[in-house]
Amino acid sequence: MFFLVPHNIKMPLFFWTRDGDFVLLIILILGLLFSIKLIRLFSERRSAYCWFVGGLCFAIIAILMDSFNYEGFGIDIQLIEQFIEELFEVSGMLSIFSAVFLMFNFYLQNFLSARD
C-alpha cells in the first residue's frame, strides 16, 4: 500500500476508500472465500463454529471501518473511530484464536481417546 498511496492509485468500484485502501477490501473478499473451507472444519464442534463466525463478523466490521475515509472529520472523531476499530480487530483475533483452540482441544481429546 505504500506504493499505491503516493501515486494516488484508487479503484472506482470502491469509491468510499482512500488511495490504496482497496487492497484491504480485496483481501477481505479473498479471506471470505477461503473461510468457506474453514467453516466446514469448525462445524464439527458447535462452540468453535460460533467463535469462528463471531470472529469473522468482528474482522469484517473492522476492515470495513478501516476502509472508510475519515480525513475530513475532526481529530476527536478520527481517534474514536480508530479506537473502536482496534477493539473490533482484537475481538476478532481473540474469537478466531478461541475457535482454533477449541478445535485443537477437540482433536486432541479424540486422538487420546482413540489411543486408549
PDB file of C-alpha atoms in Angstrom:
ATOM      1  CA  MET A   1       0.000   0.000   0.000  1.00  0.00           C
ATOM      2  CA  PHE A   2       2.965   2.287   0.476  1.00  0.00           C
ATOM      3  CA  PHE A   3       3.447   2.323  -3.289  1.00  0.00           C
ATOM      4  CA  LEU A   4      -0.236   2.962  -4.048  1.00  0.00           C
ATOM      5  CA  VAL A   5      -0.839   5.989  -1.815  1.00  0.00           C
ATOM      6  CA  PRO A   6       1.841   8.358  -3.203  1.00  0.00           C
ATOM      7  CA  HIS A   7       0.740   7.569  -6.757  1.00  0.00           C
ATOM      8  CA  ASN A   8      -2.966   8.161  -5.999  1.00  0.00           C
ATOM      9  CA  ILE A   9      -3.944   4.668  -7.134  1.00  0.00           C
ATOM     10  CA  LYS A  10      -7.586   4.009  -6.354  1.00  0.00           C
ATOM     11  CA  MET A  11     -10.313   1.686  -7.674  1.00  0.00           C
ATOM     12  CA  PRO A  12     -13.522   3.448  -8.762  1.00  0.00           C
ATOM     13  CA  LEU A  13     -15.539   0.418  -7.634  1.00  0.00           C
ATOM     14  CA  PHE A  14     -14.641   1.219  -4.012  1.00  0.00           C
ATOM     15  CA  PHE A  15     -15.467   4.921  -4.130  1.00  0.00           C
ATOM     16  CA  TRP A  16     -15.540   5.444  -0.348  1.00  0.00           C
ATOM     17  CA  THR A  17     -11.917   4.401   0.222  1.00  0.00           C
ATOM     18  CA  ARG A  18      -8.740   6.425   0.348  1.00  0.00           C
ATOM     19  CA  ASP A  19      -5.884   5.829  -2.076  1.00  0.00           C
ATOM     20  CA  GLY A  20      -4.581   2.287  -1.715  1.00  0.00           C
ATOM     21  CA  ASP A  21      -7.218   1.123   0.773  1.00  0.00           C
ATOM     22  CA  PHE A  22      -8.969  -1.001  -1.834  1.00  0.00           C
ATOM     23  CA  VAL A  23      -6.324  -3.652  -1.136  1.00  0.00           C
ATOM     24  CA  LEU A  24      -7.944  -4.253   2.266  1.00  0.00           C
ATOM     25  CA  LEU A  25     -11.294  -4.943   0.623  1.00  0.00           C
ATOM     26  CA  ILE A  26      -9.761  -7.322  -1.922  1.00  0.00           C
ATOM     27  CA  ILE A  27      -8.052  -9.220   0.896  1.00  0.00           C
ATOM     28  CA  LEU A  28     -11.392  -9.284   2.748  1.00  0.00           C
ATOM     29  CA  ILE A  29     -13.098 -10.871  -0.261  1.00  0.00           C
ATOM     30  CA  LEU A  30     -10.318 -13.446  -0.655  1.00  0.00           C
ATOM     31  CA  GLY A  31     -10.419 -14.192   3.066  1.00  0.00           C
ATOM     32  CA  LEU A  32     -14.164 -14.770   2.976  1.00  0.00           C
ATOM     33  CA  LEU A  33     -13.778 -17.151   0.051  1.00  0.00           C
ATOM     34  CA  PHE A  34     -11.070 -19.043   1.955  1.00  0.00           C
ATOM     35  CA  SER A  35     -13.130 -19.090   5.159  1.00  0.00           C
ATOM     36  CA  ILE A  36     -15.856 -21.118   3.422  1.00  0.00           C
ATOM     37  CA  LYS A  37     -13.465 -24.075   3.521  1.00  0.00           C
ATOM     38  CA  LEU A  38     -12.560 -23.389   7.150  1.00  0.00           C
ATOM     39  CA  ILE A  39     -16.189 -23.259   8.275  1.00  0.00           C
ATOM     40  CA  ARG A  40     -16.518 -26.948   7.401  1.00  0.00           C
ATOM     41  CA  LEU A  41     -13.616 -27.707   9.714  1.00  0.00           C
ATOM     42  CA  PHE A  42     -15.084 -25.726  12.614  1.00  0.00           C
ATOM     43  CA  SER A  43     -18.594 -27.127  12.135  1.00  0.00           C
ATOM     44  CA  GLU A  44     -17.551 -30.353  13.882  1.00  0.00           C
ATOM     45  CA  ARG A  45     -17.742 -28.550  17.216  1.00  0.00           C
ATOM     46  CA  ARG A  46     -20.563 -26.066  17.708  1.00  0.00           C
ATOM     47  CA  SER A  47     -18.766 -23.784  20.160  1.00  0.00           C
ATOM     48  CA  ALA A  48     -15.739 -23.482  17.849  1.00  0.00           C
ATOM     49  CA  TYR A  49     -18.073 -22.763  14.952  1.00  0.00           C
ATOM     50  CA  CYS A  50     -19.785 -19.951  16.885  1.00  0.00           C
ATOM     51  CA  TRP A  51     -16.451 -18.423  17.915  1.00  0.00           C
ATOM     52  CA  PHE A  52     -15.165 -18.604  14.338  1.00  0.00           C
ATOM     53  CA  VAL A  53     -18.263 -16.992  12.829  1.00  0.00           C
ATOM     54  CA  GLY A  54     -18.180 -14.318  15.526  1.00  0.00           C
ATOM     55  CA  GLY A  55     -14.522 -13.672  14.772  1.00  0.00           C
ATOM     56  CA  LEU A  56     -15.306 -13.347  11.072  1.00  0.00           C
ATOM     57  CA  CYS A  57     -18.024 -10.814  11.831  1.00  0.00           C
ATOM     58  CA  PHE A  58     -15.668  -8.768  14.007  1.00  0.00           C
ATOM     59  CA  ALA A  59     -12.985  -8.889  11.302  1.00  0.00           C
ATOM     60  CA  ILE A  60     -15.412  -7.817   8.568  1.00  0.00           C
ATOM     61  CA  ILE A  61     -16.594  -4.846  10.620  1.00  0.00           C
ATOM     62  CA  ALA A  62     -13.002  -3.834  11.428  1.00  0.00           C
ATOM     63  CA  ILE A  63     -11.928  -3.964   7.781  1.00  0.00           C
ATOM     64  CA  LEU A  64     -14.963  -2.032   6.615  1.00  0.00           C
ATOM     65  CA  MET A  65     -14.363   0.609   9.289  1.00  0.00           C
ATOM     66  CA  ASP A  66     -10.731   0.869   8.217  1.00  0.00           C
ATOM     67  CA  SER A  67     -11.677   1.320   4.569  1.00  0.00           C
ATOM     68  CA  PHE A  68     -13.760   4.473   5.119  1.00  0.00           C
ATOM     69  CA  ASN A  69     -12.096   7.841   4.648  1.00  0.00           C
ATOM     70  CA  TYR A  70     -12.255   9.843   7.896  1.00  0.00           C
ATOM     71  CA  GLU A  71      -9.780  12.558   6.925  1.00  0.00           C
ATOM     72  CA  GLY A  72     -12.482  15.236   6.645  1.00  0.00           C
ATOM     73  CA  PHE A  73     -13.648  14.704  10.218  1.00  0.00           C
ATOM     74  CA  GLY A  74     -12.180  16.229  13.351  1.00  0.00           C
ATOM     75  CA  ILE A  75      -9.354  14.603  15.251  1.00  0.00           C
ATOM     76  CA  ASP A  76     -11.746  13.531  18.021  1.00  0.00           C
ATOM     77  CA  ILE A  77     -13.917  11.548  15.598  1.00  0.00           C
ATOM     78  CA  GLN A  78     -10.836  10.009  13.977  1.00  0.00           C
ATOM     79  CA  LEU A  79      -9.475   8.874  17.346  1.00  0.00           C
ATOM     80  CA  ILE A  80     -12.805   7.405  18.437  1.00  0.00           C
ATOM     81  CA  GLU A  81     -13.163   5.567  15.116  1.00  0.00           C
ATOM     82  CA  GLN A  82      -9.611   4.231  15.387  1.00  0.00           C
ATOM     83  CA  PHE A  83     -10.213   3.071  18.967  1.00  0.00           C
ATOM     84  CA  ILE A  84     -13.449   1.261  18.067  1.00  0.00           C
ATOM     85  CA  GLU A  85     -11.815  -0.300  15.009  1.00  0.00           C
ATOM     86  CA  GLU A  86      -8.954  -1.626  17.158  1.00  0.00           C
ATOM     87  CA  LEU A  87     -11.483  -3.103  19.592  1.00  0.00           C
ATOM     88  CA  PHE A  88     -13.143  -4.967  16.721  1.00  0.00           C
ATOM     89  CA  GLU A  89      -9.767  -6.194  15.453  1.00  0.00           C
ATOM     90  CA  VAL A  90      -8.712  -7.532  18.848  1.00  0.00           C
ATOM     91  CA  SER A  91     -12.132  -9.120  19.400  1.00  0.00           C
ATOM     92  CA  GLY A  92     -11.903 -10.818  16.011  1.00  0.00           C
ATOM     93  CA  MET A  93      -8.411 -12.140  16.679  1.00  0.00           C
ATOM     94  CA  LEU A  94      -9.354 -13.455  20.117  1.00  0.00           C
ATOM     95  CA  SER A  95     -12.533 -15.078  18.784  1.00  0.00           C
ATOM     96  CA  ILE A  96     -10.716 -16.874  15.982  1.00  0.00           C
ATOM     97  CA  PHE A  97      -7.957 -17.901  18.397  1.00  0.00           C
ATOM     98  CA  SER A  98     -10.629 -19.336  20.718  1.00  0.00           C
ATOM     99  CA  ALA A  99     -12.137 -21.300  17.836  1.00  0.00           C
ATOM    100  CA  VAL A 100      -8.744 -22.728  16.865  1.00  0.00           C
ATOM    101  CA  PHE A 101      -8.006 -23.621  20.492  1.00  0.00           C
ATOM    102  CA  LEU A 102     -11.352 -25.384  20.875  1.00  0.00           C
ATOM    103  CA  MET A 103     -10.775 -27.399  17.693  1.00  0.00           C
ATOM    104  CA  PHE A 104      -7.257 -28.314  18.803  1.00  0.00           C
ATOM    105  CA  ASN A 105      -8.655 -29.474  22.125  1.00  0.00           C
ATOM    106  CA  PHE A 106     -11.396 -31.443  20.330  1.00  0.00           C
ATOM    107  CA  TYR A 107      -8.930 -33.250  18.056  1.00  0.00           C
ATOM    108  CA  LEU A 108      -6.533 -33.896  20.925  1.00  0.00           C
ATOM    109  CA  GLN A 109      -9.311 -35.467  23.021  1.00  0.00           C
ATOM    110  CA  ASN A 110     -10.367 -37.639  20.070  1.00  0.00           C
ATOM    111  CA  PHE A 111      -6.777 -38.694  19.463  1.00  0.00           C
ATOM    112  CA  LEU A 112      -6.158 -39.583  23.112  1.00  0.00           C
ATOM    113  CA  SER A 113      -9.459 -41.447  23.487  1.00  0.00           C
ATOM    114  CA  ALA A 114      -8.815 -43.443  20.289  1.00  0.00           C
ATOM    115  CA  ARG A 115      -5.377 -44.391  21.552  1.00  0.00           C
ATOM    116  CA  ASP A 116      -6.715 -45.970  24.754  1.00  0.00           C
TER     117      ASP A 116
END
